[in-house]
Each structure stands twice: as structure tokens, then as C-alpha cells.
Amino acid sequence: MVKLIAIYKKPEDQEKFDEHYYNVHTPLTQKIPGLKDMKVTKIVGSPMGETDYYLLCEMYYESHDALQEAMKTDEGKASGKDVMKFAGDIVTLVIGEEVAVNV
């Protein structure tokens, strides 16, 4: 599995961010073809105390090719355009692959 990970810093207006994120952006993103799973984590702190981070979203795809194809769709473009519009200055996007580790 491949993940597109969006990491958001704390927005100036958290209530306004949450309203848009959960009621507009999330439904747009959930419509992207090829999206297998989406997990959202609200950041509540760090072991060192305060953190600048607010939210993390992991969007799962079968492969790098599936992710690239998804981003080319109208739904993928709409989600990308929306995130840049409402959070372009506070979001970082990265691509990751899960790695098995024995615990």
C-alpha cells in the first residue's frame, strides 16, 4: 500500500478549518477513484509538550501508479484545488509506503 499523507499545522481559526475540512474537503476527497482507505488523526500534543501540528490525514492507494492515476481524475484535481485554497499555507503533502517491522 502507498499513502498520500497530508500534515496540517495549526490553523489560525481552528473552528473555521474544522468546518471546511470535515464538511467540504473530506467529502470531496472520499470521492477520489482508487482511494482504499482514509484515516484522520487529530494531533493533541507531543512528548515534548506543545506542537505546531494540528491534523494528519493518511489516504491509502494500492500502488504508486494507482495514486498517480487518482490524482489525474476530476475528483483528485478538485480535492487538490480545495486543499490549496483553504490550507495551502499550512499543509505539507508526502508519499509513503508502509514497512513491516516486528514488535
JSON list of C-alpha atoms in Angstrom, two decimals, residues 1-5 64 94-98:
[
{"chain": "A", "resi": 1, "resn": "MET", "atom": "CA", "xyz": [0.00, 0.00, 0.00]},
{"chain": "A", "resi": 2, "resn": "VAL", "atom": "CA", "xyz": [1.01, 3.57, -0.71]},
{"chain": "A", "resi": 3, "resn": "LYS", "atom": "CA", "xyz": [-0.13, 6.53, 1.37]},
{"chain": "A", "resi": 4, "resn": "LEU", "atom": "CA", "xyz": [-0.57, 10.15, 0.45]},
{"chain": "A", "resi": 5, "resn": "ILE", "atom": "CA", "xyz": [-0.11, 11.89, 3.79]},
{"chain": "A", "resi": 64, "resn": "HIS", "atom": "CA", "xyz": [2.16, 4.42, -6.77]},
{"chain": "A", "resi": 94, "resn": "VAL", "atom": "CA", "xyz": [4.23, 13.50, 1.35]},
{"chain": "A", "resi": 95, "resn": "ILE", "atom": "CA", "xyz": [4.02, 9.98, -0.13]},
{"chain": "A", "resi": 96, "resn": "GLY", "atom": "CA", "xyz": [4.91, 6.95, 1.97]},
{"chain": "A", "resi": 97, "resn": "GLU", "atom": "CA", "xyz": [4.99, 3.18, 1.85]},
{"chain": "A", "resi": 98, "resn": "GLU", "atom": "CA", "xyz": [4.19, 1.06, 4.85]}
]
